[in-house]
Coordinates of C-alpha atoms in Angstrom, one line a residue:
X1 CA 112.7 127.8 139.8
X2 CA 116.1 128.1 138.5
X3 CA 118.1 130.7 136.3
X4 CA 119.0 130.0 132.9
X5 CA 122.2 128.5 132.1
X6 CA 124.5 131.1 130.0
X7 CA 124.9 134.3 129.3
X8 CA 122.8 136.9 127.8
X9 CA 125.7 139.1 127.6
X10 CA 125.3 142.8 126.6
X11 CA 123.2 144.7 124.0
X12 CA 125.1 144.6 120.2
X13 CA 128.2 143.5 121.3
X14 CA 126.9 140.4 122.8
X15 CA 124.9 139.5 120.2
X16 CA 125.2 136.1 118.9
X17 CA 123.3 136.3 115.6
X18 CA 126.2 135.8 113.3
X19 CA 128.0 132.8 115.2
X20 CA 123.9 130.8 115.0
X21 CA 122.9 131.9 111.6
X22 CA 126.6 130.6 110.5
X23 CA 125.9 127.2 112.1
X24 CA 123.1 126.7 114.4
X25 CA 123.6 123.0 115.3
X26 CA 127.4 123.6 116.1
X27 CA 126.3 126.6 118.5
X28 CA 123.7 124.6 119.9
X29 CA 125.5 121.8 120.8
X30 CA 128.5 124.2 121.7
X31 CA 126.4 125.2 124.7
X32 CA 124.8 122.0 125.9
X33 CA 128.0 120.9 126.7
X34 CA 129.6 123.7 128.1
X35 CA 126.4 124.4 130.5
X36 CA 125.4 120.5 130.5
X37 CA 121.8 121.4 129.6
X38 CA 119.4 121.5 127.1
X39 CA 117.7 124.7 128.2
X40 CA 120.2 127.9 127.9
X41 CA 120.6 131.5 127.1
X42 CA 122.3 133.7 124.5
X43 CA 121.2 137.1 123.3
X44 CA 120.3 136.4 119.4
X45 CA 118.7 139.3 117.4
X46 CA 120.0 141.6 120.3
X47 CA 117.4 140.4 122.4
X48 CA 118.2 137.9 125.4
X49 CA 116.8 134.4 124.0
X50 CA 115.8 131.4 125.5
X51 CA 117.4 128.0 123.9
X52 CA 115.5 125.1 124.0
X53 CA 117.1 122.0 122.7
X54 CA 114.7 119.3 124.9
X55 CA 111.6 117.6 124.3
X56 CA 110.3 118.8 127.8
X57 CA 110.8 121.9 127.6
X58 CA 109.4 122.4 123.6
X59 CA 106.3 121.2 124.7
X60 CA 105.8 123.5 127.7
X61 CA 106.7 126.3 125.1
X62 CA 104.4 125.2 122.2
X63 CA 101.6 123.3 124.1
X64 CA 101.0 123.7 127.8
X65 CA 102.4 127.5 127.6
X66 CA 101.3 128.2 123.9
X67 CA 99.4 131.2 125.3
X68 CA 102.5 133.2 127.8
X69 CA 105.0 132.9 124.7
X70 CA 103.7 134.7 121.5
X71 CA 104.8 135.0 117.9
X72 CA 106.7 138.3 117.6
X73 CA 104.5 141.2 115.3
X74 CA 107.5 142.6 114.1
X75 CA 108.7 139.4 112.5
X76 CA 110.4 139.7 109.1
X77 CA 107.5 136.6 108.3
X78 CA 105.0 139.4 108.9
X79 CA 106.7 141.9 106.7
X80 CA 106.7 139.6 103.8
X81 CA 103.5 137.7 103.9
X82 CA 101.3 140.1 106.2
X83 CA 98.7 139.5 108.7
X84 CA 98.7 135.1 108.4
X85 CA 97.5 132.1 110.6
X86 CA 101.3 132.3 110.9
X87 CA 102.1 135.4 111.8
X88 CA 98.8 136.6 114.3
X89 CA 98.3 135.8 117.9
X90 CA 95.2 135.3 120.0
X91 CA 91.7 135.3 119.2
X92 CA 92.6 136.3 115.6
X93 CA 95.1 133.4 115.1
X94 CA 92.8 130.7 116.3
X95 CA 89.6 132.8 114.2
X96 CA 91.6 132.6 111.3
X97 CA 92.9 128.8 112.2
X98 CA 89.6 127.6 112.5
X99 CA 88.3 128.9 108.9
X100 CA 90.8 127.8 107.6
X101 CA 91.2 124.2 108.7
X102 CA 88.5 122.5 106.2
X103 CA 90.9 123.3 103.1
X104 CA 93.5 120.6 104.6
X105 CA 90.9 118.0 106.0
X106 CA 88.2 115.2 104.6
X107 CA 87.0 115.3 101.1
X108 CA 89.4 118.6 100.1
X109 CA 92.1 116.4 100.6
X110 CA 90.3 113.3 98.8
X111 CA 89.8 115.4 96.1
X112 CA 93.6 116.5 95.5
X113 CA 94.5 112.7 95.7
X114 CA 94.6 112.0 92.0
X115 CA 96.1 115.2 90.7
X116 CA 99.2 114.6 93.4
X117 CA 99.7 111.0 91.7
X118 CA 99.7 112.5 88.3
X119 CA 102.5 115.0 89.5
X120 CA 104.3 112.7 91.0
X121 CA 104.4 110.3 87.9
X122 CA 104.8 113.4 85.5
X123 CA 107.9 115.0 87.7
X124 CA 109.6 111.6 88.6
X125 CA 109.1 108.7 85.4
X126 CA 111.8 110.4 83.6
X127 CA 114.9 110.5 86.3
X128 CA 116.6 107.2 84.6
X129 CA 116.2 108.5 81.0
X130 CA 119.0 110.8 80.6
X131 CA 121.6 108.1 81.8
X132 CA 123.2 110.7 83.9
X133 CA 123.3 111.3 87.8
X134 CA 120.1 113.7 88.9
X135 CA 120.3 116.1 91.5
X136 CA 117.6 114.7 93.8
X137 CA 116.8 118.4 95.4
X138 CA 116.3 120.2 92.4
X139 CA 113.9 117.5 90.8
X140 CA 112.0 117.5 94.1
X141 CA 111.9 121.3 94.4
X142 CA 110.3 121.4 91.0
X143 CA 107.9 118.5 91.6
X144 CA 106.7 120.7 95.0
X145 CA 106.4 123.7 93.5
X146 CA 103.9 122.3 90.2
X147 CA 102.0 120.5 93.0
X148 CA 101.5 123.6 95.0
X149 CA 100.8 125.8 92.0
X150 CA 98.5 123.3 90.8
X151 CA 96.4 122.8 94.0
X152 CA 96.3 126.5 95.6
X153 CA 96.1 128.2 92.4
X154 CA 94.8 126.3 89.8
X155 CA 97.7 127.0 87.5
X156 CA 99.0 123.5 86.3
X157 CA 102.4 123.1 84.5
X158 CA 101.5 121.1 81.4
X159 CA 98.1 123.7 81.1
X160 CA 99.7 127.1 81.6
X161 CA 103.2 126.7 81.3
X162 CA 104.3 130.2 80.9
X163 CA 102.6 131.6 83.7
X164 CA 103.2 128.6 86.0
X165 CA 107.2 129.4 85.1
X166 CA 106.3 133.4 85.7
X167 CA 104.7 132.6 89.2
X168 CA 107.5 130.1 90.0
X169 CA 110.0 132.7 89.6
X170 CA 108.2 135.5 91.5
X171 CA 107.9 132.7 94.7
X172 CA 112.0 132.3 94.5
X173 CA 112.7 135.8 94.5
X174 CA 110.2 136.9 96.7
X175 CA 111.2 133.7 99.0
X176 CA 114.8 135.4 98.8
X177 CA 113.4 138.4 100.8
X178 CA 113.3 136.1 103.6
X179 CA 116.6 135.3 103.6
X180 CA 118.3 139.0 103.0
X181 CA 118.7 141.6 105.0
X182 CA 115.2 143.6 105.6
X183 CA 116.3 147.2 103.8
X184 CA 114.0 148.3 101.2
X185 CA 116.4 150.4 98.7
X186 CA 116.4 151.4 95.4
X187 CA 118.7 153.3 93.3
X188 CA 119.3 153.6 89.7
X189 CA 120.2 149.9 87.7
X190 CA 120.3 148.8 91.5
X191 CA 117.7 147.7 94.7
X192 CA 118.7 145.7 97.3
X193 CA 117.5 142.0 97.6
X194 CA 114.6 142.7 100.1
X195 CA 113.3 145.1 98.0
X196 CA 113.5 143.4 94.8
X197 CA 111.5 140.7 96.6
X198 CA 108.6 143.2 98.1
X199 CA 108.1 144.0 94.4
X200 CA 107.7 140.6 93.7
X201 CA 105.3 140.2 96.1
X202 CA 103.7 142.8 94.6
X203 CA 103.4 141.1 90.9
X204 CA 102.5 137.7 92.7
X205 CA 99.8 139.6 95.1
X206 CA 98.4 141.4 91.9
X207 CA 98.1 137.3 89.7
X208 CA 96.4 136.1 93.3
X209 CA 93.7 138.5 93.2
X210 CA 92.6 137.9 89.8
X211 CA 92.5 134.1 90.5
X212 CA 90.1 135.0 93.5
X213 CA 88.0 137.4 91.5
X214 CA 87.5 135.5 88.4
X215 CA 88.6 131.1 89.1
X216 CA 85.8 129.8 91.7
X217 CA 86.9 126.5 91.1
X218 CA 88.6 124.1 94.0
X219 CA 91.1 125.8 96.4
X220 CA 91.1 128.8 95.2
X221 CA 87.3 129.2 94.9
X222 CA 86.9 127.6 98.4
X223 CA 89.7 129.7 100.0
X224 CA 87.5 133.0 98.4
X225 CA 84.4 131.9 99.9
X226 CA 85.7 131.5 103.2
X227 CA 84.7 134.1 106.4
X228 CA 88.2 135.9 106.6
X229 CA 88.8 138.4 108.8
X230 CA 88.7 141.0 106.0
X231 CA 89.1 141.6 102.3
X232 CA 93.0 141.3 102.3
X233 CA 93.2 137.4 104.1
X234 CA 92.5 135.8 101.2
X235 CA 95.2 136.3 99.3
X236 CA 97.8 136.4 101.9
X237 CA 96.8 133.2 102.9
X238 CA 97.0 132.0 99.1
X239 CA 100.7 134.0 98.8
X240 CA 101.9 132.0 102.2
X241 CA 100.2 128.9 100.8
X242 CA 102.2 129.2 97.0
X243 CA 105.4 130.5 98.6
X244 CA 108.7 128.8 97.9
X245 CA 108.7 127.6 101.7
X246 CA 106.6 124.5 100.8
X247 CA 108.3 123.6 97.9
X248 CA 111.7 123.9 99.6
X249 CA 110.7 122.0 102.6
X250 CA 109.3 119.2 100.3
X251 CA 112.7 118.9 98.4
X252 CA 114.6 118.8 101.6
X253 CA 112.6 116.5 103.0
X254 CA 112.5 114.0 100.1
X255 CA 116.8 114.5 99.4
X256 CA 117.1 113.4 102.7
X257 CA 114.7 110.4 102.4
X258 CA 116.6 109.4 98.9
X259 CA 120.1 110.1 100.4
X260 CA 119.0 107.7 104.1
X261 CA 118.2 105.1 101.9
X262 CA 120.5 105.0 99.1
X263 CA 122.7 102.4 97.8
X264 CA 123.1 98.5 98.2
X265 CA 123.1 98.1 101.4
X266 CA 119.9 99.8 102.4
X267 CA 118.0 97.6 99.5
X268 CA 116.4 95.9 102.3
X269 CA 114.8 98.7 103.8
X270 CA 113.8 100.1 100.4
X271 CA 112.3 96.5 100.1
X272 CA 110.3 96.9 103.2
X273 CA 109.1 100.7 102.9
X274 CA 107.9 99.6 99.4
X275 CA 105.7 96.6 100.6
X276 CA 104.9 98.0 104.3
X277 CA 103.2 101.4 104.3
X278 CA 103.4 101.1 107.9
X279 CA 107.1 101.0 107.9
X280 CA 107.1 103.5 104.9
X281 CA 105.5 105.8 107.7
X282 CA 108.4 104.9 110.4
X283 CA 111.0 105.9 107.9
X284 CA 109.3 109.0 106.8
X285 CA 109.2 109.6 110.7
X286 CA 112.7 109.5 111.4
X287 CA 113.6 111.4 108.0
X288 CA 111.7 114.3 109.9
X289 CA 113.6 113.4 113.2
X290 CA 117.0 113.6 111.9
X291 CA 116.8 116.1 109.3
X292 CA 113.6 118.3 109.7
X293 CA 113.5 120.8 106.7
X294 CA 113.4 123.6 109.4
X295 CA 116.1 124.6 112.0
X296 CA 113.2 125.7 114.4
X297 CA 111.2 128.8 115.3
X298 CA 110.3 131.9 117.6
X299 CA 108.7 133.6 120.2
X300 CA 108.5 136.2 122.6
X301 CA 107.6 136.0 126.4
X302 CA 104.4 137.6 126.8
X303 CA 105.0 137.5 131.1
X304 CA 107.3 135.9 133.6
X305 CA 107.3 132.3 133.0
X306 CA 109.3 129.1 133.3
X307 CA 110.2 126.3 130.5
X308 CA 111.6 122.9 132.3
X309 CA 112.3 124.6 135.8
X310 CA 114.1 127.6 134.3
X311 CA 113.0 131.0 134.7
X312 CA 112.1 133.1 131.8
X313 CA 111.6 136.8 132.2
X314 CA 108.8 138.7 130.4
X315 CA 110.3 140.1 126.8
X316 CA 112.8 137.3 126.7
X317 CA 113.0 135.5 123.0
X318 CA 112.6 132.0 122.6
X319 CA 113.9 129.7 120.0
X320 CA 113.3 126.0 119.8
X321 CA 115.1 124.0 118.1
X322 CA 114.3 121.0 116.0
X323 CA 117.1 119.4 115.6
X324 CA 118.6 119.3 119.0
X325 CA 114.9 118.9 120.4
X326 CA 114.8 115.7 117.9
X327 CA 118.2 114.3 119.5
X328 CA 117.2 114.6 123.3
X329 CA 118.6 111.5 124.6
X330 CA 116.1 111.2 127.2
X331 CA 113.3 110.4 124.7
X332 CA 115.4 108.9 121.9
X333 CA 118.2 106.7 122.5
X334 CA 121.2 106.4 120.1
X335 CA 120.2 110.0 119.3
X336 CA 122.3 110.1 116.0
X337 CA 121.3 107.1 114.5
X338 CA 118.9 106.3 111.3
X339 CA 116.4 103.4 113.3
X340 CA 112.7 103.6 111.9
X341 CA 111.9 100.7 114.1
X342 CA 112.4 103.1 117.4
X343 CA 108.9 104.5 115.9
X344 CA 107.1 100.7 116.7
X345 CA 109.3 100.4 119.9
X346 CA 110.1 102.6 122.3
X347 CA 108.6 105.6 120.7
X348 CA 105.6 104.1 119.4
X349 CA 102.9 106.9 119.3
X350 CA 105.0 109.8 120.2
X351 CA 104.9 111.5 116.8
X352 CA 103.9 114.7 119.3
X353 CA 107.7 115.0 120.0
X354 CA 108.3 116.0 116.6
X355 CA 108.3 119.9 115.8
X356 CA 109.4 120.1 112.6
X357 CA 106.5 121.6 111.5
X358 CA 105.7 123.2 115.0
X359 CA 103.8 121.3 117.7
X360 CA 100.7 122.3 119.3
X361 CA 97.6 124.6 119.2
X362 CA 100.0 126.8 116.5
X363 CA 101.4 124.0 114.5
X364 CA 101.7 123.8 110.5
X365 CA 97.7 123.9 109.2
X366 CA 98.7 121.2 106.5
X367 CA 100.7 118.3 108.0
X368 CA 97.8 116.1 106.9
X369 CA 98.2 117.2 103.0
X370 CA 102.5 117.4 103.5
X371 CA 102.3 113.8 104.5
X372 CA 100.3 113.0 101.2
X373 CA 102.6 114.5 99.2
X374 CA 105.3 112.6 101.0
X375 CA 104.0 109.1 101.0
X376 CA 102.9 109.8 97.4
X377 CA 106.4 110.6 96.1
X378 CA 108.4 108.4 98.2
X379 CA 105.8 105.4 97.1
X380 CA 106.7 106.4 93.4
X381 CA 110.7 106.2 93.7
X382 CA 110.0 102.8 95.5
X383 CA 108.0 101.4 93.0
X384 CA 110.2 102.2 90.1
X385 CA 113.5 102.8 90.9
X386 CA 116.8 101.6 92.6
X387 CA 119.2 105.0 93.5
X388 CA 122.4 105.7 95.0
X389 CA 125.1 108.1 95.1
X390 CA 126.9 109.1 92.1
X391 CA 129.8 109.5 92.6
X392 CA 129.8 107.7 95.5
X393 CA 132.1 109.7 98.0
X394 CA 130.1 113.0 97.9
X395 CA 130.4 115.5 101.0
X396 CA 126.7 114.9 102.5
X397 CA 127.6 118.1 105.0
X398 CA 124.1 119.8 106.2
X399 CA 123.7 123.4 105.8
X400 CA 120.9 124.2 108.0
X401 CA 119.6 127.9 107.2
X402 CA 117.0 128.2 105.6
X403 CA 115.8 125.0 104.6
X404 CA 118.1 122.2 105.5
X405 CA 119.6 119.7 103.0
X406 CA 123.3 119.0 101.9
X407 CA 125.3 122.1 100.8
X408 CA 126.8 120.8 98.6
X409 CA 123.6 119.0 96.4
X410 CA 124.2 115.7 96.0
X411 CA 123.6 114.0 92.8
X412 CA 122.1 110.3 92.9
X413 CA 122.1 107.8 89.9
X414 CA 118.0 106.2 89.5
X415 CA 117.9 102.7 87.6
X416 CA 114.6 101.4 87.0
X417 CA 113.1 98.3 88.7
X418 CA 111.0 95.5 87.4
X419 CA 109.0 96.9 84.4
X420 CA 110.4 99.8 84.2
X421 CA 114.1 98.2 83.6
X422 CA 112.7 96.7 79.9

């Protein structure tokens, strides 16, 4: 049992919260080379934390030692969406887990099949018409959001457009809350952003309820007739399920896939994702490697424990990250590099080394119905369209916090193939 690498350094003025949130890759790899390891320690939220940039050690942390490191109560995720299969630990998480599985599994999924193609084809047939270059994130973000609206509440775009545009507008500003400080002020013409998204919460909580008390029908109706916990789960289940989050990760997820295989010289591989599911999956694989939609997550140590040899005292934080967990060179050679095939070669069958959307007994509850929506959309762009930068020398920089994607948005030129092209 070894000691942690780093330095937790001292309370407040050792706190490296600024110098990650500004770039969290940069500080990640910062350390691994200065302490020539994957496993290290900073203090981050004041707290001495745990890094953990290595396959090994992420699944110790998420699977083998799920139970010593916990989700922290007092999470700003808790404050903002309540008491969620996100957000509880123990009995009640896995209670809460198991109810809630069948909405993401069998026939519930067969059943959203048809309305996902219809939003596909509604949000994407158009992207050529204009003759102008798209930005790829925003069209995506808006096809993500009508789906999610559409499947967890029963409120479709071309049905109900003012109040799916009302409710889309709540989800961003209440998704904001997230991102801003946690201070809940108010003062006259002014409130701070935190508190301008509780209220929103508020408005999007009161719409929820109603949809459980009066629409019975598919999600919504299911999700009501569900044995929660108690009366409240429901619909903060439905508010985590409708949030921005999804949307966001969709649309970062799909801008990177666009922007991987854009232009002329990655026809071929367009080719071959379009007539090869199978190798539509391997791309859609190492999208998620390279550029998962989120930088990582959390925990707290709930006793003395060790990840990958290194001690890790009770109380200690723990953050794993995706990105540098997704580039450990001892699991995926040329780390760095765009190569689908690695997923029918030398990683064949090791999706489980992926966290993008967590890993283990607390991992995402919908990767099944994500992947859909992926396969569905990608399939769609590959079917009727060619795409490539426009203009061609745009800076494809990452920001990282707090959904990855470009920071500057790119904008991508779509020319229709075969039929479409008449």
């Amino acid at each position: 049992m070894s000691k942690l690498p780093g330095n937790a350094g001292v309370s407040v003025l050792g706190d490296k919260s600024l110098e990650f949130y500004r770039d969290p890759v940069s500080f990640c790899r910062q350390r691994i080379d200065k302490h020539r390891s994957r496993v290290f320690v900073s203090r981050l939220l004041n707290r001495p934390t745990a890094f953990i940039c290595s396959v090994e050690a992420m699944r110790e942390l998420l699977c083998e030692k799920s139970n010593q490191f916990l989700k922290d109560p007092t999470d700003l995720m808790t404050n903002v969406y309540g008491d969620t299969v996100v957000t509880t630990n123990g009995e009640e998480a896995c209670l809460l887990r198991l109810s809630l599985t069948s909405l993401f599994t069998g026939t519930r999924l067969e059943s959203s099949s048809d309305y996902i193609t219809s939003v596909c084809e509604r949000c994407l047939k158009d992207l050529s018409v204009r003759g102008q270059p798209e930005c790829g994130y925003s069209v995506f973000k808006r096809l993500g959001t009508e789906l999610v609206l559409g499947l967890f509440l029963n409120v479709r775009a071309e049905e109900q457009p003012e109040l799916f545009e009302e409710i889309s507008q709540l989800c961003t500003t209440h998704w904001h809350g997230l991102i801003s400080a946690p201070i809940n002020l108010k003062a006259p013409l002014w409130s701070s952003g935190f508190s301008t998204a509780l209220d929103a919460r508020d408005k999007l909580m009161d719409i929820i309820k109603d949809k459980l008390q009066n629409d019975k029908q598919g999600f919504v109706g299911h999700l009501g007739s569900l044995p929660l916990p108690d009366s409240r789960a429901a619909a903060q289940h439905l508010l985590l399920f409708i949030s921005a989050l999804i949307p966001k990760a969709l649309a970062s997820l799909l801008t990177s896939f666009t922007l991987a295989l854009s232009g002329n010289e990655k026809e071929e591989t367009r080719r071959r994702a379009k007539e090869d599911p199978d190798f539509l999956h391997r791309v859609l694989l190492e999208v998620q490697r390279l550029w998962p939609p989120f930088i990582g997550g959390r925990r707290l140590a709930d006793q003395d424990s060790t990840l990958a040899g290194f001690l890790v005292p009770k109380d200690y934080g723990v953050v794993y990250i995706s990105h540098a967990v997704h580039r450990d060179p001892e699991v995926f050679e040329q780390p760095d590099s765009f190569q689908p095939e690695r997923w029918s070669g030398r990683n064949a069958g090791q999706e489980h080394f992926l966290c993008s959307f967590g890993n283990g007994p607390r991992n995402c509850i919908g990767p099944k119905l994500t992947n859909i929506f992926l396969k569905e959309a990608c399939t769609y762009l590959l079917e009727h369209y060619d795409w490539s930068l426009d203009p061609p020398d745009q800076d494809l920089q990452y920001k990282w916090l707090p959904v990855s994607r470009p920071a500057d948005r790119p904008t991508i030129s779509f020319t229709p193939t075969g039929r479409d092209a008449s």
